[in-house]
Amino acid sequence: RMATDNKLRHVTSMLELPSGAGKFSALHAVILGEALASEENDLIFPSDDFARQAHVSSPQQYLEMYKRSVEDPAGFWSDIASQFYWKKKWDQPACSENFDFRKGNISIQWFKGGLTNICYNCLDRNIESGNADKIAIYWEGNDPGLEDSLTYSQLLDRVCQLSNYLKDVGVKKGDAVVIYLPMLMELPIAMLACARIGAVHSVVFAGFSSESLAQRIVDCKPKVVITCNAVKRGAKAIHLKDIVDAALAESAKNGISVDVCLTYENENAMKREGTKWQEGRDVWWQDFVPKYPTTCEVEWVDAEDPLFLLYTSGSTGKPKGVLHTTGGYMVYSATTFKYAFDYKPSDVYWCTADCGWITGHSYVTYGPMLNGASVVVFEGTPTYPDAGRCWDIVDKFKVTIFYTAPTLVRSLMRESDKFVTRYSRKSLRVLGSVGEPINPSAWRWFFNVVGDSRCPISDTWWQTETGGFMITPLPGAWPQKPGSATFPFFGVQPVIVDEKGVEIEGECSGYLCLKSSWPGAFRTLYGDHERYETTYFKPFAGYYFTGDGCSRDKDGYHWLTGRVDDVINVSGHRIGTAEVESALVSHPKCAEAAVVGVEHEVKGQGIYAFVTLVEGEPYSEELRKSLILTVRKQIGAFAAPDKIHWAPGLPKTRSGKIMRRILRKIASKQLDELGDTSTLAEPHVVEQLIELADC
Ligand code: WTA
């Protein structure tokens, strides 16, 4: 046990801690050897062997680094940034920010004036330092037995060919490129190729519908859309190109026409024959891209030039284009990856997320590749052909770091442990969790069964907006508590505030905010800086508001409790209730809809929709299906409601506001907790709803 390590003890008394460091009382107890695990205080210590070899191997090492990171952020991050390649160093203060709207517009800048390129830092820099022949990507297809790989130098060749092609068709620095691809190697290749020439990629998860894709295309007006003809998910082939065609037709109606639709022929799913084709616009990747040279000069960009846009859900129907810039994001994604997973060059790393989400941006592509890691890219679904697929892949590639979402852990947990134990998994040394709170029982199963009680779990709390990890264990540094994301990463100052925006100290719960910027922070919402300020900086003056609830326990550990706004988190995917509602009301037979999140055993949260039909329309199973289909078509299958609850009326205040608090209680069957219903315009609708619960 670290706790008994005497060497650690005397250092603490000498350590001067940053203000607010009282929050870290558990870490002091660990240093002093007083941290004791008990039933209420379930502390799980890293093994001595693990801690000894870790980048950060003790609480006081963390506290020293953390102290510097918040007292001198510019100095702390400049030292780290200097390890990357800069064509020209920044000539202005490393960081300048305004986090307080009362003092003017919100702005965040890191390393302004510095010239760099993230693709160069991912590929060329690693190749020059001797990693040319190291595997960059191990690719595993949907069907077992289908695999491929690329070394760093092969990856660079492919990226350069695509960069050259894009330049040739007129893509310039600052132009947007939409990428709608499944987890083929071509997905990270396309991201890196855009970054190399200074183009701004906007990856759209290939599970989004044509309507959602069109909405994003109309918003960012790309010159080129990159896709493939089809993809296999489990036993089913999905024709992605048809979805893109429909989206492009829809965008054209809105006045946005795209010059080129570059289509990769994904032969494993479907041959190119039979693919619908628009001459002049559609181009087969394989017919052109491989003909281009395998070298391509880098476009040096300012640290504050945009790197990518990624749309995410908010509390209104319109998705928000989260904009990340180059320099700060590069430094932050790389550094968080290195420390939170205790990454070493000998590791083989696998993150099950799709590049269509932020996790795939920061922790499939950029973070790992900036560290020169070997990354597994998996096209398929983790339960196909059976629930053992993940561990089969882990054994095959000797995966050492495995990063996934609680929803997958919970779904595998329901199956027999034999699916896990029939594989060795002895290569594993660190596990990771992301996307939603991981409940303690899932945490324990992950730790005990998957990790054989040997591998620390990094439960990483962060958001599309934050670019990288914010609250996360450093796996060798301190004991974990199952279900807690533990302590802030370097430079991150989480605060918990009450409704009035007043910081609460000590053991408490409230709204999670962040004080002052970190390099990976998003800089704006594309084309709507005002919405950026209103959504994130105005709710609590002087802070960035995360939208999450959080409590801090007596030892200073953070426990994320879920969204406090109108966003629900289904299998780790963010979905705005307003988006689902607007899809439902677009159905000709739906008059009104109200959507709430409800606890779901596997998905974390399920989507529960109250639907009022147009006058005289009878309830029917067929109509229920057709409503669900409308949502699948408009947003994507992952947003399909789990339950449609017929509602002759919705509980509203006299001013017409839907009382979601009451709907949430009805949805979760907590009928004795409905609270005060006297302010409702029509109190009887509550009884009607209760009666119809099981219809
Ligand atoms: C939730 C995903 C608890 C949270 C990286 C956040 C989490 C939202 C965790 C962001 C975690 C993410 N524990 N909750 N470890 N990680 N969340 O933008 O509600 O898709 O606000 O980014 O997911 O979702 P997003």
XYZ file of C-alpha atoms in Angstrom, residues 73-631:
559
model
C -0.790 28.376 -16.125
C 1.129 30.163 -18.864
C 4.457 28.831 -17.590
C 3.173 25.335 -16.898
C 1.593 24.887 -20.329
C 4.388 26.669 -22.215
C 6.882 24.141 -20.889
C 4.698 21.314 -22.153
C 3.923 23.061 -25.457
C 7.649 23.423 -26.109
C 7.878 19.646 -26.518
C 5.909 19.962 -29.748
C 7.125 21.297 -33.064
C 6.430 24.961 -33.706
C 7.453 26.523 -36.975
C 7.471 29.743 -34.994
C 7.008 30.114 -31.232
C 4.121 32.214 -29.923
C 5.097 35.846 -29.554
C 2.301 36.876 -27.232
C 1.523 35.760 -23.672
C 0.870 32.009 -23.752
C -2.635 32.592 -22.451
C -5.091 35.440 -22.522
C -8.702 35.136 -21.592
C -11.848 36.849 -20.473
C -14.135 34.487 -18.618
C -16.439 37.170 -17.294
C -19.081 38.582 -19.639
C -19.475 41.629 -17.381
C -16.000 42.664 -18.496
C -16.665 42.351 -22.220
C -16.884 39.541 -24.749
C -15.782 36.098 -23.680
C -12.496 35.194 -25.309
C -9.882 32.509 -24.837
C -6.506 32.359 -26.558
C -3.575 30.062 -26.075
C -0.180 30.338 -27.786
C -1.463 33.079 -30.106
C 1.094 33.994 -32.745
C 2.657 30.529 -32.675
C 2.730 28.644 -35.973
C 2.307 24.903 -35.952
C 0.428 21.996 -37.532
C -1.192 19.175 -35.589
C -0.842 16.653 -38.418
C 2.882 17.372 -38.579
C 3.098 16.835 -34.834
C 1.161 13.557 -35.030
C 3.045 12.071 -37.972
C 6.209 13.745 -39.292
C 7.516 14.549 -35.808
C 7.077 10.959 -34.614
C 8.598 9.569 -37.795
C 11.627 11.824 -37.450
C 12.144 10.671 -33.906
C 12.528 7.058 -35.017
C 8.962 5.751 -35.077
C 8.522 5.458 -38.842
C 7.958 1.714 -38.658
C 5.922 1.681 -35.502
C 2.291 0.674 -36.009
C 0.063 3.735 -35.904
C -3.237 1.963 -36.553
C -4.323 -1.619 -36.060
C -7.626 -1.891 -37.851
C -10.204 -4.555 -37.006
C -13.211 -4.877 -39.296
C -16.799 -5.639 -38.444
C -16.343 -9.310 -39.345
C -13.791 -11.249 -37.324
C -10.744 -12.030 -39.420
C -10.834 -8.770 -41.351
C -7.871 -6.706 -40.299
C -5.270 -4.293 -41.531
C -2.612 -1.981 -40.171
C -0.542 1.072 -41.044
C 2.821 2.167 -39.716
C 3.430 5.824 -38.988
C 5.200 6.305 -42.312
C 2.509 4.450 -44.269
C -0.104 6.565 -42.534
C 1.744 9.727 -43.492
C 1.822 8.577 -47.145
C -1.933 8.037 -47.171
C -2.632 11.315 -45.435
C -0.439 13.233 -47.895
C -2.169 11.680 -50.893
C -5.539 12.775 -49.606
C -4.225 16.244 -48.652
C -2.930 16.659 -52.200
C -6.225 15.523 -53.655
C -8.183 17.950 -51.483
C -5.901 20.810 -52.460
C -6.314 19.849 -56.087
C -10.093 20.100 -55.929
C -9.778 23.540 -54.399
C -9.863 23.038 -50.643
C -7.909 25.826 -48.977
C -6.906 26.801 -45.493
C -10.011 27.634 -43.472
C -12.432 25.733 -45.762
C -14.775 23.249 -44.151
C -14.808 19.550 -45.103
C -17.585 17.276 -43.831
C -16.592 13.695 -43.078
C -19.345 11.084 -42.846
C -17.525 7.785 -42.490
C -17.665 4.693 -40.307
C -14.596 3.537 -38.377
C -12.429 2.740 -41.369
C -8.797 3.807 -41.339
C -9.881 6.409 -43.863
C -11.691 8.295 -41.091
C -8.600 9.335 -39.085
C -6.760 9.664 -42.406
C -9.340 12.195 -43.582
C -9.153 14.156 -40.325
C -5.364 14.342 -40.484
C -5.393 15.226 -44.185
C -7.636 18.210 -43.503
C -5.477 19.318 -40.586
C -2.359 19.087 -42.750
C -3.672 21.677 -45.197
C -5.381 23.861 -42.631
C -8.897 22.812 -43.666
C -11.494 22.591 -40.885
C -13.010 19.145 -40.561
C -16.482 18.541 -39.342
C -16.976 14.855 -38.687
C -20.606 13.777 -38.532
C -21.239 10.465 -36.770
C -22.305 8.000 -39.458
C -25.339 6.994 -37.399
C -26.945 10.400 -37.968
C -29.826 10.580 -40.423
C -29.767 12.452 -43.724
C -31.768 15.295 -42.148
C -29.206 15.759 -39.383
C -26.354 15.548 -41.863
C -28.039 18.133 -44.083
C -28.515 20.477 -41.142
C -24.772 20.327 -40.430
C -23.833 20.757 -44.096
C -26.044 23.816 -44.369
C -24.485 25.294 -41.241
C -20.817 24.874 -42.172
C -20.997 24.919 -46.000
C -18.254 22.453 -46.887
C -16.534 22.329 -50.277
C -16.188 18.561 -50.047
C -18.067 15.759 -48.298
C -16.131 12.537 -47.684
C -18.080 9.300 -47.260
C -18.190 5.655 -48.344
C -20.701 3.603 -50.258
C -21.772 1.302 -47.438
C -20.893 -0.122 -44.055
C -21.711 -3.356 -42.268
C -23.030 -3.139 -38.741
C -23.285 -6.609 -37.310
C -24.912 -8.688 -40.007
C -26.580 -5.740 -41.759
C -25.242 -3.556 -44.606
C -26.166 0.130 -44.485
C -25.961 2.243 -47.632
C -24.287 5.391 -46.373
C -24.022 6.960 -49.810
C -27.825 6.988 -50.119
C -28.012 8.920 -46.860
C -25.426 11.403 -48.115
C -27.275 11.775 -51.436
C -30.471 12.627 -49.592
C -28.601 15.084 -47.368
C -26.979 16.778 -50.354
C -30.330 17.088 -52.103
C -31.784 18.633 -48.953
C -28.836 21.034 -48.595
C -29.198 22.091 -52.228
C -32.801 23.076 -51.472
C -31.353 25.377 -48.840
C -28.989 26.911 -51.340
C -25.888 25.000 -50.274
C -24.322 22.941 -52.997
C -21.255 20.812 -52.434
C -18.680 20.542 -55.224
C -17.320 17.088 -54.515
C -18.596 13.979 -52.780
C -15.519 11.804 -52.339
C -16.722 8.247 -51.844
C -14.585 5.428 -50.516
C -15.522 2.042 -51.938
C -15.861 -0.069 -48.810
C -15.645 -3.385 -50.583
C -16.030 -5.429 -47.426
C -19.559 -4.148 -47.092
C -20.517 -3.713 -50.736
C -18.942 -3.436 -54.171
C -19.279 -0.118 -55.967
C -21.685 -1.480 -58.589
C -25.222 -0.317 -57.958
C -24.201 2.800 -56.019
C -26.267 5.791 -57.097
C -23.997 8.310 -58.729
C -24.096 11.960 -59.680
C -21.547 12.542 -62.416
C -19.489 15.661 -61.937
C -19.953 15.627 -58.183
C -19.308 12.065 -57.012
C -15.800 10.648 -57.138
C -14.494 7.229 -56.092
C -11.639 7.663 -53.603
C -9.761 4.648 -54.965
C -9.808 6.012 -58.535
C -8.091 9.274 -57.688
C -6.504 9.605 -54.266
C -3.833 6.860 -54.636
C -2.513 8.587 -57.759
C -1.360 11.617 -55.811
C 2.178 12.052 -54.402
C 2.900 10.686 -50.938
C 4.449 13.899 -49.758
C 2.586 17.090 -49.131
C 3.883 20.302 -47.703
C 2.418 21.341 -44.416
C 0.259 24.436 -44.085
C 1.566 26.198 -40.986
C -1.339 27.671 -39.090
C -1.685 30.002 -36.150
C -2.310 28.280 -32.834
C -5.682 30.000 -32.805
C -6.701 28.967 -36.320
C -9.664 26.563 -36.291
C -8.907 22.845 -36.357
C -12.377 21.360 -36.324
C -16.064 21.819 -35.789
C -18.091 19.210 -34.009
C -21.822 19.547 -33.611
C -23.330 18.641 -30.290
C -26.764 18.799 -28.724
C -27.938 21.611 -26.556
C -31.130 22.599 -24.888
C -32.699 24.001 -28.045
C -33.416 22.110 -31.238
C -30.499 23.485 -33.244
C -27.223 21.583 -32.764
C -24.259 23.681 -31.731
C -21.080 23.780 -33.792
C -18.380 23.528 -31.146
C -15.208 25.089 -32.517
C -11.751 23.993 -31.434
C -8.553 25.706 -32.487
C -5.166 24.163 -33.136
C -2.421 24.910 -30.620
C -4.151 24.662 -27.271
C -6.180 21.626 -28.326
C -2.999 19.885 -29.499
C -1.170 20.448 -26.232
C -4.187 19.566 -24.115
C -5.364 16.392 -25.888
C -1.817 15.012 -25.905
C -1.084 15.817 -22.270
C -4.348 14.524 -20.860
C -3.887 11.297 -22.835
C -0.385 10.790 -21.500
C -1.218 11.330 -17.839
C -4.730 9.964 -17.440
C -3.830 6.663 -19.095
C -0.233 6.700 -17.874
C 0.735 6.172 -21.502
C 4.124 4.615 -22.312
C 5.565 4.017 -25.808
C 5.153 0.257 -25.407
C 1.397 0.527 -24.925
C -1.241 -0.632 -27.384
C -4.268 1.548 -26.938
C -7.893 0.930 -27.805
C -10.766 3.362 -27.404
C -14.120 1.965 -28.507
C -15.586 5.397 -29.310
C -16.421 6.422 -32.850
C -14.526 9.357 -34.376
C -17.938 10.940 -34.922
C -17.918 12.007 -31.268
C -15.413 14.129 -29.370
C -13.926 11.053 -27.692
C -12.908 9.762 -31.102
C -11.356 13.120 -31.989
C -9.277 13.578 -28.854
C -8.672 9.976 -27.872
C -8.710 7.896 -31.044
C -6.951 10.307 -33.353
C -5.155 13.330 -31.938
C -4.205 12.583 -28.312
C -2.765 9.102 -28.960
C -1.076 9.963 -32.263
C 0.540 13.072 -30.806
C 2.103 10.641 -28.343
C 3.155 8.277 -31.123
C 0.859 5.536 -29.833
C -0.313 2.377 -31.579
C -4.088 2.736 -31.774
C -6.706 0.073 -32.433
C -9.495 1.282 -34.718
C -12.513 -1.014 -34.619
C -15.211 -0.817 -37.248
C -17.720 -3.167 -35.717
C -20.048 -3.504 -32.768
C -18.631 -4.828 -29.497
C -21.201 -7.607 -29.166
C -20.887 -9.043 -32.663
C -20.595 -11.943 -33.270
C -20.845 -12.350 -29.508
C -20.221 -10.625 -26.187
C -16.603 -11.767 -26.145
C -15.540 -9.689 -29.157
C -13.765 -6.967 -27.147
C -11.579 -9.403 -25.256
C -10.814 -11.291 -28.426
C -9.502 -8.021 -29.883
C -7.636 -7.192 -26.672
C -5.816 -10.538 -26.813
C -5.170 -10.320 -30.528
C -3.455 -6.925 -30.467
C -2.182 -7.227 -26.877
C -4.106 -4.125 -25.900
C -2.741 -2.519 -22.735
C -5.110 0.450 -22.341
C -8.813 -0.090 -22.939
C -11.149 2.915 -22.903
C -14.917 2.579 -23.221
C -18.322 3.793 -22.017
C -20.297 2.578 -18.993
C -23.157 1.546 -21.252
C -20.961 -1.082 -22.889
C -19.726 -2.259 -19.509
C -23.313 -2.635 -18.302
C -24.447 -4.485 -21.395
C -21.543 -6.950 -21.188
C -22.106 -7.374 -17.481
C -25.542 -8.844 -18.161
C -23.996 -11.653 -20.155
C -22.110 -14.541 -18.606
C -18.643 -13.689 -17.249
C -17.421 -16.584 -19.383
C -17.392 -14.247 -22.379
C -14.677 -12.377 -20.547
C -12.828 -15.089 -18.693
C -12.331 -17.313 -21.715
C -9.796 -14.717 -22.912
C -6.499 -14.016 -21.219
C -6.573 -10.159 -21.069
C -3.223 -10.238 -19.358
C -1.866 -7.457 -21.570
C -4.321 -4.964 -20.002
C -2.903 -2.501 -17.496
C -5.220 0.539 -17.506
C -8.972 0.774 -18.086
C -10.953 3.904 -18.860
C -14.562 5.027 -18.753
C -16.266 8.013 -20.374
C -19.542 9.536 -21.413
C -21.736 9.225 -18.350
C -21.428 8.460 -14.680
C -20.308 4.883 -14.110
C -22.362 3.294 -11.378
C -20.322 1.588 -8.644
C -21.546 -1.919 -9.523
C -20.501 -1.537 -13.169
C -17.197 -0.045 -11.992
C -16.554 -3.092 -9.790
C -17.408 -5.558 -12.531
C -15.117 -3.729 -14.930
C -12.359 -3.669 -12.318
C -12.716 -7.189 -10.941
C -13.794 -9.216 -13.953
C -12.323 -7.396 -16.950
C -9.216 -6.073 -15.211
C -8.725 -9.006 -12.843
C -8.553 -6.468 -9.969
C -5.220 -5.381 -11.361
C -5.903 -2.411 -13.625
C -6.772 1.063 -12.345
C -9.822 2.643 -13.991
C -9.628 6.208 -15.245
C -13.165 7.525 -15.068
C -12.687 10.616 -17.209
C -15.209 13.441 -16.947
C -15.174 15.941 -19.790
C -17.260 17.302 -22.675
C -17.181 18.091 -26.383
C -16.647 21.671 -25.290
C -13.665 20.963 -23.045
C -11.638 19.196 -25.739
C -10.015 16.868 -23.214
C -10.239 15.370 -19.730
C -11.161 17.749 -16.915
C -11.744 15.585 -13.868
C -9.969 12.255 -13.979
C -7.916 9.869 -11.931
C -4.183 9.781 -12.571
C -4.020 6.034 -12.226
C -0.798 5.680 -10.241
C -1.225 8.718 -8.068
C -4.079 8.146 -5.687
C -6.689 5.636 -4.585
C -9.946 5.485 -6.472
C -13.507 5.299 -5.296
C -15.797 3.296 -7.597
C -18.033 5.757 -9.399
C -16.034 8.910 -8.710
C -14.059 10.772 -11.380
C -11.847 11.888 -8.450
C -9.786 15.095 -8.906
C -9.140 17.806 -11.502
C -6.527 17.507 -14.200
C -3.642 19.996 -14.272
C -4.817 23.552 -14.775
C -8.472 22.720 -14.200
C -10.290 24.515 -11.399
C -13.705 22.967 -10.849
C -16.071 24.779 -8.526
C -19.469 23.792 -7.276
C -21.977 26.625 -7.057
C -25.514 26.994 -5.737
C -28.473 28.388 -7.748
C -27.239 31.906 -7.139
C -23.798 31.144 -8.478
C -22.114 31.250 -5.097
C -19.226 28.816 -4.682
C -19.785 26.162 -2.053
C -16.832 24.742 -0.186
C -16.303 21.378 1.448
C -18.741 18.509 1.262
C -21.565 19.696 -0.968
C -23.519 19.306 -4.150
C -24.617 21.776 -6.775
C -23.829 22.951 -10.281
C -20.419 22.199 -11.702
C -18.587 25.207 -13.110
C -15.025 25.871 -14.164
C -12.961 28.838 -13.185
C -10.497 30.152 -15.787
C -9.518 28.564 -19.085
C -7.469 25.520 -20.046
C -5.729 25.081 -23.420
C -8.280 22.602 -24.818
C -11.313 24.813 -24.239
C -13.584 25.508 -27.223
C -13.376 29.062 -28.439
C -16.861 29.691 -29.773
C -19.967 28.148 -31.295
C -19.528 28.356 -35.021
C -21.224 31.452 -36.346
C -22.921 32.228 -33.037
C -20.622 33.706 -30.412
C -23.618 35.155 -28.631
C -25.131 31.723 -28.063
C -21.727 30.615 -26.759
C -21.761 33.365 -24.159
C -25.404 32.938 -23.242
C -25.317 29.174 -22.901
C -22.060 28.709 -21.088
C -20.962 31.938 -19.446
C -24.118 33.821 -18.502
C -25.830 31.299 -16.192
C -23.158 31.915 -13.523
C -21.195 35.120 -13.985
C -17.452 34.645 -14.008
C -17.585 30.910 -14.677
C -17.981 28.395 -17.482
C -21.124 26.386 -16.694
C -20.864 22.721 -17.606
C -24.540 21.762 -17.531
C -23.692 18.993 -15.067
C -24.556 18.474 -11.437
C -21.791 17.368 -9.133
C -21.151 16.600 -5.518
C -17.937 16.631 -3.592
C -17.542 14.224 -0.707
C -15.771 14.757 2.587
C -12.493 13.659 1.036
C -12.735 16.057 -1.884
C -13.605 13.394 -4.494
C -15.932 14.573 -7.266
C -19.078 12.636 -8.142
C -20.795 13.677 -11.351
C -24.542 13.318 -11.053
C -25.691 13.938 -14.643
C -27.063 16.807 -16.701
C -29.108 19.483 -15.037
C -30.292 21.018 -18.320
C -32.556 19.675 -21.045
C -29.925 17.340 -22.396
C -30.177 13.614 -21.875
C -27.356 11.168 -22.039
C -28.275 7.928 -23.768
C -25.506 5.314 -23.906
C -23.068 8.180 -23.509
C -24.560 10.091 -26.460
C -25.815 13.579 -25.824
C -29.319 14.212 -27.071
C -31.307 17.388 -26.599
C -34.890 16.793 -25.491
C -35.878 19.673 -27.788
C -34.418 17.886 -30.807
C -36.479 14.769 -30.144
C -39.567 16.876 -29.485
C -39.209 18.764 -32.728
C -38.806 15.485 -34.618
C -41.967 14.111 -32.982
C -44.108 17.167 -33.702
C -43.082 17.047 -37.343
C -45.225 13.889 -37.513
C -48.578 14.931 -39.000
C -50.526 13.178 -36.237
C -48.566 14.635 -33.332
C -49.874 17.876 -31.833
C -47.408 18.262 -28.999
C -44.580 16.339 -27.372
C -42.505 16.555 -24.224
C -39.437 14.420 -23.751
C -37.644 13.571 -20.530
C -34.819 11.254 -19.571
C -35.556 8.256 -17.391
C -33.165 5.851 -15.718
C -32.275 2.908 -17.962
C -30.472 -0.191 -16.771
C -28.065 -0.430 -19.687
C -28.149 2.897 -21.499
C -27.833 5.037 -18.393
C -30.779 7.118 -19.516
C -33.617 6.192 -21.796
C -35.767 8.559 -23.860
C -39.312 8.887 -22.580
C -41.716 10.839 -24.755
C -45.147 12.171 -23.812
C -47.130 12.653 -26.985
C -50.396 14.505 -27.532
C -52.087 13.527 -30.774
C -54.090 15.800 -33.003
C -57.784 15.966 -32.142
C -59.701 12.739 -32.737
C -56.694 10.573 -33.623
C -56.945 7.175 -31.875
C -53.972 5.595 -30.101
C -52.524 2.624 -31.929
C -49.445 0.466 -31.965
C -48.905 1.393 -35.583
C -48.883 5.089 -34.769
C -46.436 4.505 -31.949
C -44.067 2.801 -34.379
C -44.492 5.507 -36.941
C -43.645 8.208 -34.370
C -40.485 6.349 -33.384
C -39.562 5.944 -37.023
C -39.902 9.683 -37.540
C -37.303 10.309 -34.838
